[in-house]
mmCIF file of C-alpha atoms in Angstrom:
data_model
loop_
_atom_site.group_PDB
_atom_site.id
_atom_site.type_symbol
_atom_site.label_atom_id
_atom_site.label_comp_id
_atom_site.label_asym_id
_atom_site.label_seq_id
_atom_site.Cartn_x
_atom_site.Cartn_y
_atom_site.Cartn_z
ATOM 1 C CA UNK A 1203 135.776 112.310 101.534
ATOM 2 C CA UNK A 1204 136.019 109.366 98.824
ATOM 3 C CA UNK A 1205 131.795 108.948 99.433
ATOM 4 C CA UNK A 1206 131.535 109.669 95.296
ATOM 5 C CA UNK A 1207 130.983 108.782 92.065
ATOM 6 C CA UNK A 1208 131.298 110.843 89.020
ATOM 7 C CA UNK A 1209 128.635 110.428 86.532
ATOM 8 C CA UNK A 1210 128.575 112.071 83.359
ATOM 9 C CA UNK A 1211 130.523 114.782 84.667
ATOM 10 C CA UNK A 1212 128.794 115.115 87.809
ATOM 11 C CA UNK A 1213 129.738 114.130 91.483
ATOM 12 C CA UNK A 1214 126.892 112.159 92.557
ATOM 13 C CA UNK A 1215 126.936 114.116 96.159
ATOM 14 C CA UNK A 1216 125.580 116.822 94.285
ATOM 15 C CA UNK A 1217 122.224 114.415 94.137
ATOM 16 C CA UNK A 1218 122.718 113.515 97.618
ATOM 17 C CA UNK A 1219 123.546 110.011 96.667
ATOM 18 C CA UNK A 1220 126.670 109.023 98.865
ATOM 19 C CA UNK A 1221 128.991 105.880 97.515
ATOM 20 C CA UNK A 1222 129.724 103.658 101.039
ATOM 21 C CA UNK A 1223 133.415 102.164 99.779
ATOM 22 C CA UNK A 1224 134.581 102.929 96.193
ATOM 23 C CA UNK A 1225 135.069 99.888 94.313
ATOM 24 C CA UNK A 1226 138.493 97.957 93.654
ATOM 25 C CA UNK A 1227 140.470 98.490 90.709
ATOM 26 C CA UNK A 1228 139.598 95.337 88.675
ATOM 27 C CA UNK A 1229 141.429 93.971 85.245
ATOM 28 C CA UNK A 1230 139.071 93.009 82.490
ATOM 29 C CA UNK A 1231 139.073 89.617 81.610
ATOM 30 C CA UNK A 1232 140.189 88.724 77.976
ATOM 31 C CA UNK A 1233 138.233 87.408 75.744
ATOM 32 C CA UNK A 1234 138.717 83.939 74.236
ATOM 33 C CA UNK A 1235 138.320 80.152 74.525
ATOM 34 C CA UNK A 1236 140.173 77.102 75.863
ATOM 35 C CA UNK A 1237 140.483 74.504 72.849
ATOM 36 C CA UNK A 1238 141.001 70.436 73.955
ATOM 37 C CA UNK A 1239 143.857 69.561 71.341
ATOM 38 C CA UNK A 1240 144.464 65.610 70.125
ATOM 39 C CA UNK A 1241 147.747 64.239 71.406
ATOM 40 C CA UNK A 1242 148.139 67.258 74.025
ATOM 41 C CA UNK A 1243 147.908 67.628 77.687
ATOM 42 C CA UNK A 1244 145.993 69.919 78.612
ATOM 43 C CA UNK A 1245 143.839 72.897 76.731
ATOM 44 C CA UNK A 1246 145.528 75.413 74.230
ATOM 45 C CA UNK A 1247 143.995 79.407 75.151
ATOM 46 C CA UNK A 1248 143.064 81.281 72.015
ATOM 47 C CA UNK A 1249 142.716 84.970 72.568
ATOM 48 C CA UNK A 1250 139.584 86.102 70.096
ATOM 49 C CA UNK A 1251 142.313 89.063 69.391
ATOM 50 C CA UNK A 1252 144.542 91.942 70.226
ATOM 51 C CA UNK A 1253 142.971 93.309 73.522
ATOM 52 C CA UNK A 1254 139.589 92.148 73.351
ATOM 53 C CA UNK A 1255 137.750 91.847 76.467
ATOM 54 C CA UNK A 1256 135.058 91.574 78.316
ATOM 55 C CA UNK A 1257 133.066 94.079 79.941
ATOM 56 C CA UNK A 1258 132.290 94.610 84.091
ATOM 57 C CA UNK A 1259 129.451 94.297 85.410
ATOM 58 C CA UNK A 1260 129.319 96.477 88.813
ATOM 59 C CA UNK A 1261 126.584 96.955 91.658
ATOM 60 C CA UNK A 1262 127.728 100.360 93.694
ATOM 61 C CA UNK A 1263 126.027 100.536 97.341
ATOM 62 C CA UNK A 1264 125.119 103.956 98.404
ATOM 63 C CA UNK A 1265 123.132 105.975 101.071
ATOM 64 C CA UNK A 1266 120.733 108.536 100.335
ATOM 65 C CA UNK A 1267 119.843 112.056 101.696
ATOM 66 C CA UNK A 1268 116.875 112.209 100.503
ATOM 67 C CA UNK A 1269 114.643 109.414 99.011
ATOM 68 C CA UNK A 1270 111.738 111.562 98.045
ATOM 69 C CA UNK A 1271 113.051 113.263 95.149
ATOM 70 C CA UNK A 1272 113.194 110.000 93.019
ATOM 71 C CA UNK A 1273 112.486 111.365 89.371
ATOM 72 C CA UNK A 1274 115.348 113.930 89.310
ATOM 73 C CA UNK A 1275 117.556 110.786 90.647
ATOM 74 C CA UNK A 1276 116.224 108.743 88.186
ATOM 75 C CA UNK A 1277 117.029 111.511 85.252
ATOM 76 C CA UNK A 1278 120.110 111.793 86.216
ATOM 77 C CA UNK A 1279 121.201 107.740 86.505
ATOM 78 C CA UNK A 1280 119.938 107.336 82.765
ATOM 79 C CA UNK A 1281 121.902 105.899 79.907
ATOM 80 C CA UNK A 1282 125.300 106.049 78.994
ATOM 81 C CA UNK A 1283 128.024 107.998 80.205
ATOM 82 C CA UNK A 1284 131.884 108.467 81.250
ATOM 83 C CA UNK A 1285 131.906 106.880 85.036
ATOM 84 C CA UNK A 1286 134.937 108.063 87.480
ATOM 85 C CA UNK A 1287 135.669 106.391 91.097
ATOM 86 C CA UNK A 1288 137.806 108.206 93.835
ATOM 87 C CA UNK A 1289 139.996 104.121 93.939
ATOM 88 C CA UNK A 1290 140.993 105.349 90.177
ATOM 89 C CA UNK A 1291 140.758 108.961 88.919
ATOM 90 C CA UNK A 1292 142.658 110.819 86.085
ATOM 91 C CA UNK A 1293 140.123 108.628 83.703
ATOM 92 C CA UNK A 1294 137.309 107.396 83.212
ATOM 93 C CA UNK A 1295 135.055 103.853 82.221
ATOM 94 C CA UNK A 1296 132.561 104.383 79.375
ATOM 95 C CA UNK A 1297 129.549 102.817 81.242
ATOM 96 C CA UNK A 1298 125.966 102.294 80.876
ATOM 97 C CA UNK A 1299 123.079 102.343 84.212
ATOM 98 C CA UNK A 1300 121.838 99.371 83.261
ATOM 99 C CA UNK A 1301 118.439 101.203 85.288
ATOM 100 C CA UNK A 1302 118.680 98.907 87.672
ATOM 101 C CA UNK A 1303 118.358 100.738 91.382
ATOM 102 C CA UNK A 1304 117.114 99.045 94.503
ATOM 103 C CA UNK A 1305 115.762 101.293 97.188
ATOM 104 C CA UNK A 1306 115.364 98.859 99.641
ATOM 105 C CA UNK A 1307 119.269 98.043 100.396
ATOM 106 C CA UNK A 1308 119.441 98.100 103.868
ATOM 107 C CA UNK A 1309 123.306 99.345 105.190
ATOM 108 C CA UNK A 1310 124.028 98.592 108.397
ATOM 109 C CA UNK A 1311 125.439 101.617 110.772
ATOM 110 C CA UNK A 1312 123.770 104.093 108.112
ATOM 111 C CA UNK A 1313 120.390 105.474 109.344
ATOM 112 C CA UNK A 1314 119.495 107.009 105.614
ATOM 113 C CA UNK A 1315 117.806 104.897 102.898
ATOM 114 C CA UNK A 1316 119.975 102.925 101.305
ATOM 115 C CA UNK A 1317 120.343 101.854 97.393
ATOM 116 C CA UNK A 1318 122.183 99.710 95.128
ATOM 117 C CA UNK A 1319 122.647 101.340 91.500
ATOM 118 C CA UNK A 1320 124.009 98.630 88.494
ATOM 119 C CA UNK A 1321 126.476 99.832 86.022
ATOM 120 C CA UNK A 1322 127.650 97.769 82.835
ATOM 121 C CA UNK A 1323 131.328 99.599 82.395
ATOM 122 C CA UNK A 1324 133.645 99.104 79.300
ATOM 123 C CA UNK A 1325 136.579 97.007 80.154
ATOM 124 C CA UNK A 1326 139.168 99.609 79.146
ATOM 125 C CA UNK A 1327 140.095 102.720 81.346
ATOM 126 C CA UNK A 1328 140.454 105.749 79.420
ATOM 127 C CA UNK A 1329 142.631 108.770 80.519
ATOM 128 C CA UNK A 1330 142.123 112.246 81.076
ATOM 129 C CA UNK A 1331 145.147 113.646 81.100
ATOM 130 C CA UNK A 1332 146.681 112.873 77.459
ATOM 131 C CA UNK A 1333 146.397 116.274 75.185
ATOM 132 C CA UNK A 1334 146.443 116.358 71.656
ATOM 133 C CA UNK A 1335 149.750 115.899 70.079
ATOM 134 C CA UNK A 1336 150.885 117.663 66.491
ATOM 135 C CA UNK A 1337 152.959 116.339 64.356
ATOM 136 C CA UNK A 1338 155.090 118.689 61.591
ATOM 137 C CA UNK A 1339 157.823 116.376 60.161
ATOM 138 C CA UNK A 1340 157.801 112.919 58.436
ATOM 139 C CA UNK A 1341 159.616 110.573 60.646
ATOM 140 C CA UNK A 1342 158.147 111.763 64.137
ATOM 141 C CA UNK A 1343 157.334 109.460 67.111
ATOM 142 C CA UNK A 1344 154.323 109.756 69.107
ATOM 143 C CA UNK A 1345 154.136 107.933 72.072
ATOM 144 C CA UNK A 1346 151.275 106.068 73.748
ATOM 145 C CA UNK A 1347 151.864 105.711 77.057
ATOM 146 C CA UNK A 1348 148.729 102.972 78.055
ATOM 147 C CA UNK A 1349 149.191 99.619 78.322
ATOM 148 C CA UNK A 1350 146.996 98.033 75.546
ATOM 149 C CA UNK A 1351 146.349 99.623 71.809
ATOM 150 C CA UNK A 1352 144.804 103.008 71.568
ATOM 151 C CA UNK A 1353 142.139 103.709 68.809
ATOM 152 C CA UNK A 1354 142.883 107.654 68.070
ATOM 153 C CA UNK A 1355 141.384 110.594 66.904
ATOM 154 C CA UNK A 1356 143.446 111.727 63.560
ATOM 155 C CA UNK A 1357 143.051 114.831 61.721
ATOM 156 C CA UNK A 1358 145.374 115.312 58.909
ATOM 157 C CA UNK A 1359 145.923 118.476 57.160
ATOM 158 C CA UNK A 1360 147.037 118.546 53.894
ATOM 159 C CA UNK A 1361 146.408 118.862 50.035
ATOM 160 C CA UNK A 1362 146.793 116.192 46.901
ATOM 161 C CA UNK A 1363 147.372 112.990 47.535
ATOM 162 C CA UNK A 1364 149.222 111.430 50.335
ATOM 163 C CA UNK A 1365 149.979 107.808 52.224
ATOM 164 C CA UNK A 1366 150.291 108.490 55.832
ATOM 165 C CA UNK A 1367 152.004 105.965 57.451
ATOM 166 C CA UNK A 1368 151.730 104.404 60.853
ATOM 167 C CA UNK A 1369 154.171 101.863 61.814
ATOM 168 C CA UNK A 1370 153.367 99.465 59.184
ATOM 169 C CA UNK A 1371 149.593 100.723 58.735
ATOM 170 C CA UNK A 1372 149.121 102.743 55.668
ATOM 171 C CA UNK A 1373 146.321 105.237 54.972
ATOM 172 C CA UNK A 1374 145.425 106.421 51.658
ATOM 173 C CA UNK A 1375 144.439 109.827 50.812
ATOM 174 C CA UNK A 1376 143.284 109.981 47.367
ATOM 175 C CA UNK A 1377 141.701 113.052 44.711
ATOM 176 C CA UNK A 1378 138.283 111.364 43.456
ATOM 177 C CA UNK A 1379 138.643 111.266 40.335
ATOM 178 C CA UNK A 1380 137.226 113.757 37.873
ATOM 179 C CA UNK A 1381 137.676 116.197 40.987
ATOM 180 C CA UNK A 1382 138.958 119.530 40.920
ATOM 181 C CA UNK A 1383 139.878 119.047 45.123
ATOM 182 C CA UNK A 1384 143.509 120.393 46.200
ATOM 183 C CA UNK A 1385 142.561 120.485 50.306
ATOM 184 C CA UNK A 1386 142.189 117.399 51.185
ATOM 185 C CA UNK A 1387 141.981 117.366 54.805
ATOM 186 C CA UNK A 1388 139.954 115.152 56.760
ATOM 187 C CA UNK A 1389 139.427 113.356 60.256
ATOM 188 C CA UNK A 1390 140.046 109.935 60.588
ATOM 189 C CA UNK A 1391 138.270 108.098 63.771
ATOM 190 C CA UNK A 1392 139.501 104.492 64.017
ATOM 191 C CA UNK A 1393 136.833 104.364 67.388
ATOM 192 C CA UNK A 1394 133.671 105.086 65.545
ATOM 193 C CA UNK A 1395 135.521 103.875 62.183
ATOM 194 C CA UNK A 1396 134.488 106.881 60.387
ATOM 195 C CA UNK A 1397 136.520 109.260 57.613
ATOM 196 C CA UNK A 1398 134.573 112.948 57.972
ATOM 197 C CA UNK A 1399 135.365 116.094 56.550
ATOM 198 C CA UNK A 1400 136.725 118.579 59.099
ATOM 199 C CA UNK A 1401 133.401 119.835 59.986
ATOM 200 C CA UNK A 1402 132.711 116.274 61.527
ATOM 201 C CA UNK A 1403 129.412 116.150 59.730
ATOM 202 C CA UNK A 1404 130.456 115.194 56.170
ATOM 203 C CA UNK A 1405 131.491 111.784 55.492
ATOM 204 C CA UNK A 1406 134.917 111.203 53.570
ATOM 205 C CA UNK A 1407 134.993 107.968 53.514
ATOM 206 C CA UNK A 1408 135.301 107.488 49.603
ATOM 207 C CA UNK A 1409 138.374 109.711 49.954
ATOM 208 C CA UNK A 1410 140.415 107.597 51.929
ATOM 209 C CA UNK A 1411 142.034 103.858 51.244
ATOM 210 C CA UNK A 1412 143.282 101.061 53.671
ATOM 211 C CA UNK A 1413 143.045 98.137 54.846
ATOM 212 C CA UNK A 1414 141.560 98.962 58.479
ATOM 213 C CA UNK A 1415 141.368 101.566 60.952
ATOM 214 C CA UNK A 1416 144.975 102.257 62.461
ATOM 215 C CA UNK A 1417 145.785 101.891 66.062
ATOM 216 C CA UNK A 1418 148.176 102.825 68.551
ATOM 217 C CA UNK A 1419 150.666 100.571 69.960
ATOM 218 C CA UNK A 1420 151.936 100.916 73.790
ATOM 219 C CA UNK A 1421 155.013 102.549 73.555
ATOM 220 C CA UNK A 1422 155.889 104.884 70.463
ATOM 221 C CA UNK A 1423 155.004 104.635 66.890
ATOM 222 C CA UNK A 1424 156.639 106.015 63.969
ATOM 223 C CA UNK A 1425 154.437 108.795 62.027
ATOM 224 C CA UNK A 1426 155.456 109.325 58.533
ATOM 225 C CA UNK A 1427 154.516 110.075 55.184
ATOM 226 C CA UNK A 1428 155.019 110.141 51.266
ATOM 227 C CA UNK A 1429 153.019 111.169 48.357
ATOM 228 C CA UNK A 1430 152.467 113.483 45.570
ATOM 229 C CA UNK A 1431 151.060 116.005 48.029
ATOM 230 C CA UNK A 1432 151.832 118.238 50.834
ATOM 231 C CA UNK A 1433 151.113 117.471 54.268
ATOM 232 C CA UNK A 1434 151.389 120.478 56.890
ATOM 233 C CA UNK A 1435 150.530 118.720 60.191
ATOM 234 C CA UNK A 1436 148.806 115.458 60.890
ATOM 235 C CA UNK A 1437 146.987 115.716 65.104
ATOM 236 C CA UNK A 1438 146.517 113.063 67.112
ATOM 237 C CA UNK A 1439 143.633 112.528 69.489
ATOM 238 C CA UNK A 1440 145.722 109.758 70.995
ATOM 239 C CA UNK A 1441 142.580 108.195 73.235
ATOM 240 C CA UNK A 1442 145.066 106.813 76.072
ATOM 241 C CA UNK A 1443 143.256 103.628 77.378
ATOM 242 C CA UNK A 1444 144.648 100.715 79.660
ATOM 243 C CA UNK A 1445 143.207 97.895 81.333
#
């Protein structure tokens, strides 16, 4: 039965807590604004950029089996989370309960006590099922296979100093100077716009240069490389999203 929700990696049947229709698939709405130009008919859109939107705001009505147990449901609807629907699985929406559950949703044709539970979701679906892909040799293609720009994971292991390319974005690797440092390996994650070392404690940040966080195009882009240094393999968390 589609009567679930997945909330931070748990069905919500497991709480008892039964969904009564699983919500449409719904398109987030870009963000921007409509500008009145002089001389022109009508307005001119301005997107405020490359796939920027707004998030969803979503209400799910359910049926409970039991309605006495309310602190373990409340635990378990806290804070923030990956949210899955049976209308659109193989991913996931980042989402937030906003903590907002009504009790007193009546449901016709259901004789259990019904509820409404409030989610604030990230406008971007995020996939499951994209593993990790290596990369060996200068000049390799890695596809992204969403529909808007991904913002990956990107580990890259070499030593000295290297400019890894991708498409036209360039990342600097540098040796801080007055450094003895030959491995230079490091993570590089354009979502939480962070360099760390490879323990993913350790900032690296004064170890890298560019002019912003990389991203992923739909379709493939080229991965390549040059420099004084050696790379051995560069991975790539590619963080498959689409609207």
């Amino acid at each position: 039965m589609n009567d679930w929700f997945e909330w931070k990696g748990i069905r919500s049947t497991t709480y008892g807590i039964h969904l009564i229709s699983s919500p449409s698939v719904f398109f987030p709405e870009q963000r921007g604004e409509f500008v009145d130009v002089p001389g022109r008919s009508g307005s001119l859109y301005i997107p405020e950029g490359d796939d920027v939107y707004n998030d969803q705001e979503l209400s799910l009505t359910c049926f409970l089996d039991d309605a006495n147990d309310l602190n373990t449901l409340s635990k378990y609807l806290a804070g923030s989370g990956k949210l899955t629907f049976p209308s659109r699985q193989g991913g996931y929406y980042k989402a937030t309960c906003t903590g907002t559950i009504n009790l007193d949703v009546i449901v016709p044709g259901y004789p259990h006590r019904g509820c409404s539970i409030s989610f604030r979701l990230s406008p971007l679906f995020y996939s499951y099922t994209n593993p990790i892909v290596t990369v060996t040799q200068s000049g390799t293609e890695v596809l992204n296979p969403g529909n808007v720009r991904s913002k990956p994971k990107i580990t890259v292991i070499c030593s000295g100093a290297v400019t890894i390319s991708i498409n036209d974005q360039e990342i600097g690797i540098i040796v801080p100077e007055n450094s003895n440092l030959t491995d230079t390996s490091l993570i590089i994650d354009c979502e939480s716009e962070e360099c760390l070392e490879l323990d993913e404690e350790s900032f690296a940040n004064r170890r890298v240069v560019m002019s912003d966080f990389p991203t992923l195009l739909p379709g493939n882009n080229l991965i390549s490389w040059s420099g004084d240094g050696t790379v051995t393999r560069i991975e790539i968390d590619r963080r498959v999203r689409s609207r």
